[in-house]
Amino acid sequence: MSPETPPLAVDIDGTLTDDRRALDPRVIPVIRNWPERVVVATGKAMPFPIALCEFLGIERTVIAENGGVVFVESTDRLELVGDKAAADAVAAAYREQGYDLGFGTVDLANRWRETEIVVQIDQPVAPLEVLAEDHGLVVLDTGYAYHVTDPSVDKGTGLETVCAELDREPGDFLAVGDSENDAQLFDVAGESIAVANADATARGRADRVTEASYADGFLEAVAPYRE
């Protein structure tokens, strides 16, 4: 007999995708037909997880910008937490030192961000970390970008906000992810699973690690609830 299906909090990049960040089509029916609440928890700006929920046909319950942005459709609640002015100041100072955020002129990675900024993973991180510390912020390395963000928020605080809106407990949730920005989510969830491609921080904070990587790992993680 399958265990009772828990609500699900799931990352996107590296968890529902392949190694090129393309959504694996096999995850679509799994999430669409998940019988409990699904929370999409990501470091991306809010339009990305909102669009994912739209196209998956599920209720828009999202944690974006590593917990800086939380939206719960069923209660029409949007919460923004973070010092965007400080993050913008870090970006400006980084550019003044001769560096670049790395996303081009239009910069879709930062265009809709409301609480943090991100820098392309191939840009120098040491000066970014110094500037972030000077402004009371931290740098998260998600494996896909450097996030300059408020240390008081994370995906764990985001899930707590969602749960307060829905009269649930974070411990009710199964969390699946792959990166250091999932670690605090793993800390508060009732069950946490890192996919095999996860970084050392996520692996160390998860209850278990799958044998498979990327979307294959996600499918392995949720398989006990689908049998």
mmCIF file of N, CA and C in Angstrom, residues 96-162:
data_model
loop_
_atom_site.group_PDB
_atom_site.id
_atom_site.type_symbol
_atom_site.label_atom_id
_atom_site.label_comp_id
_atom_site.label_asym_id
_atom_site.label_seq_id
_atom_site.Cartn_x
_atom_site.Cartn_y
_atom_site.Cartn_z
ATOM 1 N N GLU A 96 30.556 49.167 -11.087
ATOM 2 C CA GLU A 96 31.541 50.240 -10.957
ATOM 3 C C GLU A 96 32.957 49.690 -10.833
ATOM 4 N N GLN A 97 33.083 48.475 -10.310
ATOM 5 C CA GLN A 97 34.389 47.838 -10.179
ATOM 6 C C GLN A 97 34.829 47.168 -11.481
ATOM 7 N N GLY A 98 33.996 47.297 -12.523
ATOM 8 C CA GLY A 98 34.375 46.760 -13.825
ATOM 9 C C GLY A 98 33.811 45.407 -14.154
ATOM 10 N N TYR A 99 32.927 44.894 -13.297
ATOM 11 C CA TYR A 99 32.329 43.584 -13.533
ATOM 12 C C TYR A 99 30.957 43.741 -14.183
ATOM 13 N N ASP A 100 30.387 42.622 -14.563
ATOM 14 C CA ASP A 100 29.092 42.630 -15.249
ATOM 15 C C ASP A 100 28.201 41.561 -14.646
ATOM 16 N N LEU A 101 26.900 41.804 -14.622
ATOM 17 C CA LEU A 101 25.987 40.781 -14.093
ATOM 18 C C LEU A 101 25.912 39.572 -15.015
ATOM 19 N N GLY A 102 26.219 39.771 -16.295
ATOM 20 C CA GLY A 102 26.398 38.641 -17.192
ATOM 21 C C GLY A 102 25.191 38.176 -17.968
ATOM 22 N N PHE A 103 24.079 38.906 -17.897
ATOM 23 C CA PHE A 103 22.859 38.451 -18.554
ATOM 24 C C PHE A 103 22.459 39.298 -19.761
ATOM 25 N N GLY A 104 23.356 40.146 -20.235
ATOM 26 C CA GLY A 104 23.064 40.944 -21.405
ATOM 27 C C GLY A 104 22.327 42.239 -21.072
ATOM 28 N N THR A 105 22.033 42.997 -22.099
ATOM 29 C CA THR A 105 21.419 44.313 -21.919
ATOM 30 C C THR A 105 19.995 44.224 -21.386
ATOM 31 N N VAL A 106 19.194 43.340 -21.933
ATOM 32 C CA VAL A 106 17.802 43.211 -21.492
ATOM 33 C C VAL A 106 17.731 42.570 -20.110
ATOM 34 N N ASP A 107 18.584 41.581 -19.863
ATOM 35 C CA ASP A 107 18.714 40.946 -18.543
ATOM 36 C C ASP A 107 17.382 40.412 -18.003
ATOM 37 N N LEU A 108 16.871 39.387 -18.650
ATOM 38 C CA LEU A 108 15.610 38.790 -18.208
ATOM 39 C C LEU A 108 15.727 38.136 -16.836
ATOM 40 N N ALA A 109 16.948 37.784 -16.437
ATOM 41 C CA ALA A 109 17.127 37.150 -15.124
ATOM 42 C C ALA A 109 16.791 38.109 -13.986
ATOM 43 N N ASN A 110 17.042 39.410 -14.197
ATOM 44 C CA ASN A 110 16.803 40.397 -13.138
ATOM 45 C C ASN A 110 15.621 41.325 -13.406
ATOM 46 N N ARG A 111 15.098 41.297 -14.604
ATOM 47 C CA ARG A 111 14.110 42.300 -15.018
ATOM 48 C C ARG A 111 12.903 42.381 -14.089
ATOM 49 N N TRP A 112 12.438 41.238 -13.591
ATOM 50 C CA TRP A 112 11.220 41.243 -12.765
ATOM 51 C C TRP A 112 11.502 40.924 -11.300
ATOM 52 N N ARG A 113 12.760 40.976 -10.897
ATOM 53 C CA ARG A 113 13.070 40.673 -9.495
ATOM 54 C C ARG A 113 12.645 41.814 -8.580
ATOM 55 N N GLU A 114 12.121 41.442 -7.419
ATOM 56 C CA GLU A 114 11.592 42.435 -6.488
ATOM 57 C C GLU A 114 12.304 42.462 -5.149
ATOM 58 N N THR A 115 13.158 41.463 -4.846
ATOM 59 C CA THR A 115 13.785 41.427 -3.524
ATOM 60 C C THR A 115 15.277 41.132 -3.556
ATOM 61 N N GLU A 116 15.840 40.768 -4.698
ATOM 62 C CA GLU A 116 17.243 40.396 -4.784
ATOM 63 C C GLU A 116 17.757 40.661 -6.199
ATOM 64 N N ILE A 117 19.046 40.396 -6.414
ATOM 65 C CA ILE A 117 19.584 40.417 -7.781
ATOM 66 C C ILE A 117 20.376 39.131 -7.986
ATOM 67 N N VAL A 118 20.569 38.762 -9.269
ATOM 68 C CA VAL A 118 21.366 37.580 -9.572
ATOM 69 C C VAL A 118 22.481 37.943 -10.541
ATOM 70 N N VAL A 119 23.557 37.183 -10.450
ATOM 71 C CA VAL A 119 24.732 37.380 -11.285
ATOM 72 C C VAL A 119 25.050 36.043 -11.949
ATOM 73 N N GLN A 120 25.412 36.099 -13.225
ATOM 74 C CA GLN A 120 25.733 34.893 -13.973
ATOM 75 C C GLN A 120 26.860 34.121 -13.290
ATOM 76 N N ILE A 121 26.749 32.791 -13.312
ATOM 77 C CA ILE A 121 27.654 31.926 -12.558
ATOM 78 C C ILE A 121 29.102 32.018 -13.034
ATOM 79 N N ASP A 122 29.342 32.535 -14.238
ATOM 80 C CA ASP A 122 30.710 32.624 -14.739
ATOM 81 C C ASP A 122 31.383 33.956 -14.395
ATOM 82 N N GLN A 123 30.713 34.804 -13.633
ATOM 83 C CA GLN A 123 31.283 36.087 -13.219
ATOM 84 C C GLN A 123 32.043 35.933 -11.891
ATOM 85 N N PRO A 124 33.000 36.810 -11.593
ATOM 86 C CA PRO A 124 33.789 36.697 -10.357
ATOM 87 C C PRO A 124 32.912 36.812 -9.109
ATOM 88 N N VAL A 125 33.039 35.841 -8.218
ATOM 89 C CA VAL A 125 32.173 35.833 -7.038
ATOM 90 C C VAL A 125 32.812 36.526 -5.833
ATOM 91 N N ALA A 126 34.138 36.494 -5.704
ATOM 92 C CA ALA A 126 34.783 37.053 -4.507
ATOM 93 C C ALA A 126 34.444 38.526 -4.288
ATOM 94 N N PRO A 127 34.561 39.398 -5.293
ATOM 95 C CA PRO A 127 34.183 40.804 -5.052
ATOM 96 C C PRO A 127 32.694 40.959 -4.788
ATOM 97 N N LEU A 128 31.897 40.088 -5.356
ATOM 98 C CA LEU A 128 30.453 40.144 -5.117
ATOM 99 C C LEU A 128 30.145 39.836 -3.666
ATOM 100 N N GLU A 129 30.833 38.863 -3.110
ATOM 101 C CA GLU A 129 30.610 38.490 -1.711
ATOM 102 C C GLU A 129 31.016 39.614 -0.768
ATOM 103 N N VAL A 130 32.099 40.301 -1.080
ATOM 104 C CA VAL A 130 32.542 41.426 -0.247
ATOM 105 C C VAL A 130 31.499 42.543 -0.272
ATOM 106 N N LEU A 131 31.017 42.865 -1.456
ATOM 107 C CA LEU A 131 30.014 43.927 -1.579
ATOM 108 C C LEU A 131 28.711 43.543 -0.887
ATOM 109 N N ALA A 132 28.318 42.284 -1.036
ATOM 110 C CA ALA A 132 27.083 41.826 -0.380
ATOM 111 C C ALA A 132 27.198 41.957 1.134
ATOM 112 N N GLU A 133 28.326 41.535 1.677
ATOM 113 C CA GLU A 133 28.524 41.633 3.126
ATOM 114 C C GLU A 133 28.494 43.092 3.578
ATOM 115 N N ASP A 134 29.082 43.968 2.793
ATOM 116 C CA ASP A 134 29.083 45.397 3.135
ATOM 117 C C ASP A 134 27.668 45.962 3.232
ATOM 118 N N HIS A 135 26.732 45.355 2.510
ATOM 119 C CA HIS A 135 25.345 45.831 2.494
ATOM 120 C C HIS A 135 24.412 44.942 3.314
ATOM 121 N N GLY A 136 24.965 44.057 4.126
ATOM 122 C CA GLY A 136 24.147 43.217 4.986
ATOM 123 C C GLY A 136 23.445 42.084 4.275
ATOM 124 N N LEU A 137 23.943 41.705 3.110
ATOM 125 C CA LEU A 137 23.332 40.651 2.312
ATOM 126 C C LEU A 137 24.281 39.460 2.203
ATOM 127 N N VAL A 138 23.794 38.370 1.611
ATOM 128 C CA VAL A 138 24.612 37.182 1.405
ATOM 129 C C VAL A 138 24.532 36.761 -0.061
ATOM 130 N N VAL A 139 25.477 35.945 -0.478
ATOM 131 C CA VAL A 139 25.490 35.405 -1.826
ATOM 132 C C VAL A 139 25.207 33.911 -1.766
ATOM 133 N N LEU A 140 24.180 33.480 -2.479
ATOM 134 C CA LEU A 140 23.858 32.063 -2.597
ATOM 135 C C LEU A 140 24.312 31.568 -3.967
ATOM 136 N N ASP A 141 25.002 30.449 -3.974
ATOM 137 C CA ASP A 141 25.415 29.814 -5.223
ATOM 138 C C ASP A 141 24.476 28.643 -5.474
ATOM 139 N N THR A 142 23.551 28.818 -6.414
ATOM 140 C CA THR A 142 22.577 27.756 -6.695
ATOM 141 C C THR A 142 23.063 26.781 -7.754
ATOM 142 N N GLY A 143 24.266 27.032 -8.273
ATOM 143 C CA GLY A 143 24.762 26.216 -9.361
ATOM 144 C C GLY A 143 24.369 26.754 -10.721
ATOM 145 N N TYR A 144 23.417 27.688 -10.731
ATOM 146 C CA TYR A 144 22.956 28.294 -11.977
ATOM 147 C C TYR A 144 23.202 29.795 -12.002
ATOM 148 N N ALA A 145 23.288 30.408 -10.809
ATOM 149 C CA ALA A 145 23.546 31.842 -10.699
ATOM 150 C C ALA A 145 23.963 32.140 -9.264
ATOM 151 N N TYR A 146 24.572 33.326 -9.083
ATOM 152 C CA TYR A 146 24.833 33.839 -7.740
ATOM 153 C C TYR A 146 23.687 34.776 -7.373
ATOM 154 N N HIS A 147 23.033 34.495 -6.255
ATOM 155 C CA HIS A 147 21.911 35.304 -5.794
ATOM 156 C C HIS A 147 22.375 36.193 -4.648
ATOM 157 N N VAL A 148 22.225 37.498 -4.788
ATOM 158 C CA VAL A 148 22.524 38.445 -3.719
ATOM 159 C C VAL A 148 21.206 38.725 -3.010
ATOM 160 N N THR A 149 21.105 38.243 -1.783
ATOM 161 C CA THR A 149 19.790 38.171 -1.159
ATOM 162 C C THR A 149 19.853 38.495 0.333
ATOM 163 N N ASP A 150 18.702 38.736 0.904
ATOM 164 C CA ASP A 150 18.564 39.051 2.320
ATOM 165 C C ASP A 150 18.722 37.769 3.138
ATOM 166 N N PRO A 151 19.626 37.734 4.120
ATOM 167 C CA PRO A 151 19.828 36.508 4.893
ATOM 168 C C PRO A 151 18.653 36.125 5.795
ATOM 169 N N SER A 152 17.687 37.026 5.947
ATOM 170 C CA SER A 152 16.558 36.730 6.840
ATOM 171 C C SER A 152 15.467 35.915 6.157
ATOM 172 N N VAL A 153 15.575 35.733 4.834
ATOM 173 C CA VAL A 153 14.552 34.963 4.117
ATOM 174 C C VAL A 153 15.199 33.823 3.346
ATOM 175 N N ASP A 154 14.440 32.763 3.151
ATOM 176 C CA ASP A 154 14.900 31.616 2.386
ATOM 177 C C ASP A 154 13.665 30.798 2.014
ATOM 178 N N LYS A 155 13.853 29.696 1.347
ATOM 179 C CA LYS A 155 12.706 28.885 0.954
ATOM 180 C C LYS A 155 11.980 28.296 2.168
ATOM 181 N N GLY A 156 12.703 28.108 3.264
ATOM 182 C CA GLY A 156 12.066 27.624 4.488
ATOM 183 C C GLY A 156 11.105 28.643 5.066
ATOM 184 N N THR A 157 11.537 29.918 5.153
ATOM 185 C CA THR A 157 10.622 30.950 5.646
ATOM 186 C C THR A 157 9.462 31.136 4.663
ATOM 187 N N GLY A 158 9.763 30.933 3.367
ATOM 188 C CA GLY A 158 8.691 31.007 2.378
ATOM 189 C C GLY A 158 7.630 29.957 2.603
ATOM 190 N N LEU A 159 8.050 28.732 2.888
ATOM 191 C CA LEU A 159 7.072 27.669 3.147
ATOM 192 C C LEU A 159 6.292 27.950 4.424
ATOM 193 N N GLU A 160 6.950 28.520 5.414
ATOM 194 C CA GLU A 160 6.232 28.884 6.639
ATOM 195 C C GLU A 160 5.156 29.931 6.353
ATOM 196 N N THR A 161 5.451 30.874 5.472
ATOM 197 C CA THR A 161 4.455 31.875 5.094
ATOM 198 C C THR A 161 3.285 31.227 4.362
ATOM 199 N N VAL A 162 3.588 30.341 3.436
ATOM 200 C CA VAL A 162 2.528 29.621 2.723
ATOM 201 C C VAL A 162 1.654 28.858 3.709
#
